[in-house]
């Protein structure tokens, strides 16, 4: 008798065009969880995805290693802490963007200088959001660029509020402002003020960058006010 063809899995019938079959199958195991499911057994996962148990078991081991799933003591599977971490990053990026971008746009409209929000990324800082100056002479950073912590107003401010010692960092904490000329690039000035969220947690450094020749009194206070406004939008009572 002819052998009966194997039933295609959900990953086969709903494969991503140009994608990787193994990734589709692994993701189908995550998508097998529905509202109300706290745990699922191997049999339930295999049934919902139409994968062989042996295939599902190998994929589950990879998902468990990545902390996207976790295997309980009774052998059943639950969603893992890695998903919670990714969800937190996802939610924070969208909620931050909606609050940060209007403040950056207003700051650039008022000062005509480039404004950005920098956050600490290990031993570097990440330019998370940025709005460019309309003036042709400006620095050319982009959102997504990584910069040193120990150079430039934004990095110095993040170090100051991370507890760095020294007269410079003490002054930054006392004034709630870093204003430096030529610290990162000769001929380029930078200003930074802290942004907080509810509970007093530091979000990052709100910055202005501009040619040294355009550094003038009043920019620091304008930046401080913008940082305070953004902090209030994020639920902080500081600043």
Short mmCIF file of C-alpha atoms in Angstrom, two decimals:
data_model
loop_
_atom_site.label_atom_id
_atom_site.label_comp_id
_atom_site.label_asym_id
_atom_site.label_seq_id
_atom_site.Cartn_x
_atom_site.Cartn_y
_atom_site.Cartn_z
CA UNK A 1 0.00 0.00 0.00
CA UNK A 2 1.26 3.51 -0.73
CA UNK A 3 2.47 5.37 2.30
CA UNK A 4 0.12 8.08 3.54
CA UNK A 5 1.55 11.57 3.13
CA UNK A 6 2.43 13.35 6.36
CA UNK A 7 0.07 16.13 7.39
CA UNK A 8 1.81 19.47 6.86
CA UNK A 9 2.48 21.48 9.99
CA UNK A 10 1.10 24.98 10.51
CA UNK A 11 4.60 26.30 9.87
CA UNK A 12 4.53 24.62 6.45
CA UNK A 13 1.12 25.99 5.47
CA UNK A 14 1.81 29.47 6.85
CA UNK A 15 5.52 29.76 6.07
CA UNK A 16 7.09 33.18 5.71
CA UNK A 17 8.04 33.89 2.08
CA UNK A 18 11.81 33.65 1.87
CA UNK A 19 12.00 32.66 5.54
CA UNK A 20 13.69 29.81 7.40
CA UNK A 21 11.60 26.70 7.98
CA UNK A 22 13.11 25.94 11.39
CA UNK A 23 12.41 29.48 12.60
CA UNK A 24 8.81 29.25 11.35
CA UNK A 25 8.35 26.00 13.26
CA UNK A 26 9.86 27.39 16.46
CA UNK A 27 7.67 30.49 16.27
CA UNK A 28 4.60 28.32 15.70
CA UNK A 29 5.26 26.77 19.12
CA UNK A 30 5.20 30.22 20.73
CA UNK A 31 2.04 31.12 18.82
CA UNK A 32 0.40 27.92 20.08
CA UNK A 33 -0.22 29.66 23.41
CA UNK A 34 -3.67 31.20 23.61
CA UNK A 35 -5.46 33.43 26.10
CA UNK A 36 -5.91 31.51 29.33
CA UNK A 37 -3.03 29.08 28.73
CA UNK A 38 -0.59 29.13 31.63
CA UNK A 39 1.17 25.92 30.58
CA UNK A 40 0.98 23.43 27.72
CA UNK A 41 2.23 19.86 27.50
CA UNK A 42 4.43 18.53 24.73
CA UNK A 43 1.43 16.63 23.35
CA UNK A 44 -0.70 19.79 23.30
CA UNK A 45 2.02 21.79 21.61
CA UNK A 46 2.57 19.10 18.98
CA UNK A 47 -1.16 18.82 18.33
CA UNK A 48 -1.70 22.57 17.97
CA UNK A 49 1.27 23.04 15.65
CA UNK A 50 0.92 19.69 13.84
CA UNK A 51 4.61 19.03 14.46
CA UNK A 52 6.05 15.63 15.30
CA UNK A 53 6.80 15.40 19.02
CA UNK A 54 10.46 14.69 18.28
CA UNK A 55 10.71 17.85 16.15
CA UNK A 56 8.81 19.93 18.70
CA UNK A 57 11.07 18.70 21.50
CA UNK A 58 14.23 19.85 19.71
CA UNK A 59 12.74 23.25 18.97
CA UNK A 60 11.50 23.60 22.53
CA UNK A 61 15.05 23.04 23.78
CA UNK A 62 16.22 26.02 21.69
CA UNK A 63 13.35 28.20 22.85
CA UNK A 64 14.06 27.25 26.44
CA UNK A 65 17.75 28.09 26.01
CA UNK A 66 16.72 31.55 24.73
CA UNK A 67 14.39 31.92 27.75
CA UNK A 68 11.42 32.35 25.44
CA UNK A 69 9.84 29.28 27.02
CA UNK A 70 10.50 27.52 30.30
CA UNK A 71 9.95 23.88 31.23
CA UNK A 72 8.25 23.41 34.57
CA UNK A 73 9.00 20.65 37.06
CA UNK A 74 5.94 18.70 35.86
CA UNK A 75 7.29 18.71 32.28
CA UNK A 76 4.79 21.27 30.98
CA UNK A 77 5.90 24.42 29.16
CA UNK A 78 5.17 28.05 30.02
CA UNK A 79 6.15 31.32 28.38
CA UNK A 80 9.59 32.42 29.55
CA UNK A 81 11.11 35.58 31.02
CA UNK A 82 12.79 36.40 27.72
CA UNK A 83 9.40 37.27 26.28
CA UNK A 84 8.68 39.59 29.21
CA UNK A 85 12.00 41.35 28.60
CA UNK A 86 11.25 41.81 24.90
CA UNK A 87 7.74 43.01 25.67
CA UNK A 88 9.15 45.56 28.08
CA UNK A 89 11.56 46.87 25.44
CA UNK A 90 8.80 46.94 22.83
CA UNK A 91 6.35 48.79 25.05
CA UNK A 92 8.98 51.23 26.30
CA UNK A 93 10.16 52.10 22.79
CA UNK A 94 6.68 53.03 21.63
CA UNK A 95 5.63 54.86 24.78
CA UNK A 96 8.92 56.77 24.83
CA UNK A 97 8.78 57.75 21.18
CA UNK A 98 5.32 59.25 21.53
CA UNK A 99 6.49 61.40 24.45
CA UNK A 100 10.05 62.18 23.37
CA UNK A 101 9.63 63.23 19.74
CA UNK A 102 7.28 66.19 20.36
CA UNK A 103 9.70 67.55 22.97
CA UNK A 104 12.67 67.17 20.61
CA UNK A 105 10.79 68.83 17.77
CA UNK A 106 9.77 71.76 19.97
CA UNK A 107 13.33 72.12 21.26
CA UNK A 108 14.76 72.24 17.74
CA UNK A 109 12.09 74.71 16.64
CA UNK A 110 13.03 77.00 19.53
CA UNK A 111 16.82 76.70 19.44
CA UNK A 112 17.45 75.75 15.79
CA UNK A 113 20.03 73.26 17.10
CA UNK A 114 20.09 69.44 16.96
CA UNK A 115 18.32 67.71 19.85
CA UNK A 116 18.50 64.06 20.92
CA UNK A 117 17.81 61.62 23.72
CA UNK A 118 20.77 59.44 24.73
CA UNK A 119 20.50 56.36 26.95
CA UNK A 120 23.20 54.26 28.55
CA UNK A 121 24.04 51.01 26.77
CA UNK A 122 26.59 49.18 28.88
CA UNK A 123 29.82 51.15 28.69
CA UNK A 124 28.57 53.29 25.79
CA UNK A 125 25.63 55.54 25.11
CA UNK A 126 23.03 55.11 22.43
CA UNK A 127 21.45 57.96 20.50
CA UNK A 128 17.89 56.70 20.82
CA UNK A 129 15.97 59.57 19.18
CA UNK A 130 17.19 62.64 17.33
CA UNK A 131 15.88 65.65 15.42
CA UNK A 132 18.41 67.51 13.28
CA UNK A 133 19.05 71.22 13.24
CA UNK A 134 17.66 72.96 10.13
CA UNK A 135 20.99 74.77 9.78
CA UNK A 136 23.51 73.32 7.30
CA UNK A 137 26.43 73.49 9.74
CA UNK A 138 25.77 70.80 12.36
CA UNK A 139 27.08 67.47 13.61
CA UNK A 140 25.92 64.41 11.72
CA UNK A 141 24.84 61.88 14.32
CA UNK A 142 21.89 59.58 13.69
CA UNK A 143 19.47 57.69 15.89
CA UNK A 144 21.09 54.31 16.55
CA UNK A 145 24.66 55.63 16.76
CA UNK A 146 26.79 54.49 19.69
CA UNK A 147 29.09 57.01 21.37
CA UNK A 148 31.56 56.90 24.26
CA UNK A 149 30.34 57.61 27.76
CA UNK A 150 33.48 59.46 28.78
CA UNK A 151 33.31 62.09 26.03
CA UNK A 152 30.61 64.64 25.28
CA UNK A 153 27.90 66.26 27.38
CA UNK A 154 25.41 63.39 27.04
CA UNK A 155 27.90 60.75 28.14
CA UNK A 156 29.26 62.86 30.98
CA UNK A 157 25.74 63.45 32.29
CA UNK A 158 24.90 59.72 32.20
CA UNK A 159 28.10 59.00 34.11
CA UNK A 160 27.31 61.75 36.63
CA UNK A 161 23.89 60.33 37.39
CA UNK A 162 25.39 56.86 37.48
CA UNK A 163 27.47 57.93 40.49
CA UNK A 164 30.78 58.91 38.84
CA UNK A 165 33.14 60.82 41.13
CA UNK A 166 35.07 63.99 40.49
CA UNK A 167 34.51 67.75 40.38
CA UNK A 168 33.04 67.69 36.89
CA UNK A 169 30.41 65.10 37.78
CA UNK A 170 29.63 66.78 41.10
CA UNK A 171 29.01 70.05 39.24
CA UNK A 172 26.78 68.33 36.69
CA UNK A 173 24.66 66.79 39.46
CA UNK A 174 24.48 70.08 41.35
CA UNK A 175 23.45 72.10 38.30
CA UNK A 176 21.33 69.41 36.62
CA UNK A 177 23.17 70.28 33.42
CA UNK A 178 26.31 69.37 31.49
CA UNK A 179 27.65 72.07 29.19
CA UNK A 180 30.91 71.25 27.45
CA UNK A 181 32.81 72.69 24.50
CA UNK A 182 35.14 70.50 22.46
CA UNK A 183 34.93 67.56 24.85
CA UNK A 184 34.09 65.01 22.15
CA UNK A 185 34.95 66.83 18.91
CA UNK A 186 36.96 70.03 18.61
CA UNK A 187 34.70 72.87 17.52
CA UNK A 188 31.54 71.12 18.68
CA UNK A 189 29.66 72.05 21.85
CA UNK A 190 27.13 69.97 23.71
CA UNK A 191 24.61 70.41 26.47
CA UNK A 192 22.73 67.70 28.35
CA UNK A 193 20.05 67.56 31.05
CA UNK A 194 18.65 64.51 32.86
CA UNK A 195 15.26 62.99 32.07
CA UNK A 196 13.48 60.93 34.71
CA UNK A 197 10.44 58.67 34.77
CA UNK A 198 8.03 57.91 37.61
CA UNK A 199 9.85 56.83 40.74
CA UNK A 200 12.87 59.01 39.98
CA UNK A 201 14.53 56.51 37.64
CA UNK A 202 16.90 58.10 35.14
CA UNK A 203 15.71 57.56 31.57
CA UNK A 204 18.56 59.27 29.77
CA UNK A 205 20.16 62.53 28.73
CA UNK A 206 18.31 65.13 26.68
CA UNK A 207 20.95 66.87 24.59
CA UNK A 208 21.63 69.78 22.30
CA UNK A 209 24.66 69.72 19.98
CA UNK A 210 25.93 72.66 17.95
CA UNK A 211 29.06 74.32 16.58
CA UNK A 212 31.03 76.04 19.33
CA UNK A 213 30.54 79.36 17.58
CA UNK A 214 26.77 79.15 18.21
CA UNK A 215 27.00 78.35 21.93
CA UNK A 216 25.25 81.19 23.76
CA UNK A 217 23.77 81.99 27.19
CA UNK A 218 20.27 80.74 27.79
CA UNK A 219 20.53 77.45 25.89
CA UNK A 220 21.21 75.53 29.10
CA UNK A 221 18.09 76.85 30.79
CA UNK A 222 16.00 76.15 27.69
CA UNK A 223 17.30 72.58 27.68
CA UNK A 224 16.66 72.16 31.42
CA UNK A 225 13.06 73.28 30.96
CA UNK A 226 12.57 70.84 28.07
CA UNK A 227 14.03 67.98 30.15
CA UNK A 228 11.71 68.87 33.03
CA UNK A 229 8.74 68.93 30.64
CA UNK A 230 9.65 65.52 29.24
CA UNK A 231 10.17 64.10 32.74
CA UNK A 232 6.68 65.26 33.71
CA UNK A 233 5.28 63.60 30.59
CA UNK A 234 6.91 60.38 31.77
CA UNK A 235 5.34 60.66 35.21
CA UNK A 236 8.27 62.07 37.20
CA UNK A 237 7.99 64.75 39.85
CA UNK A 238 11.72 65.49 39.64
CA UNK A 239 13.37 68.37 37.79
#
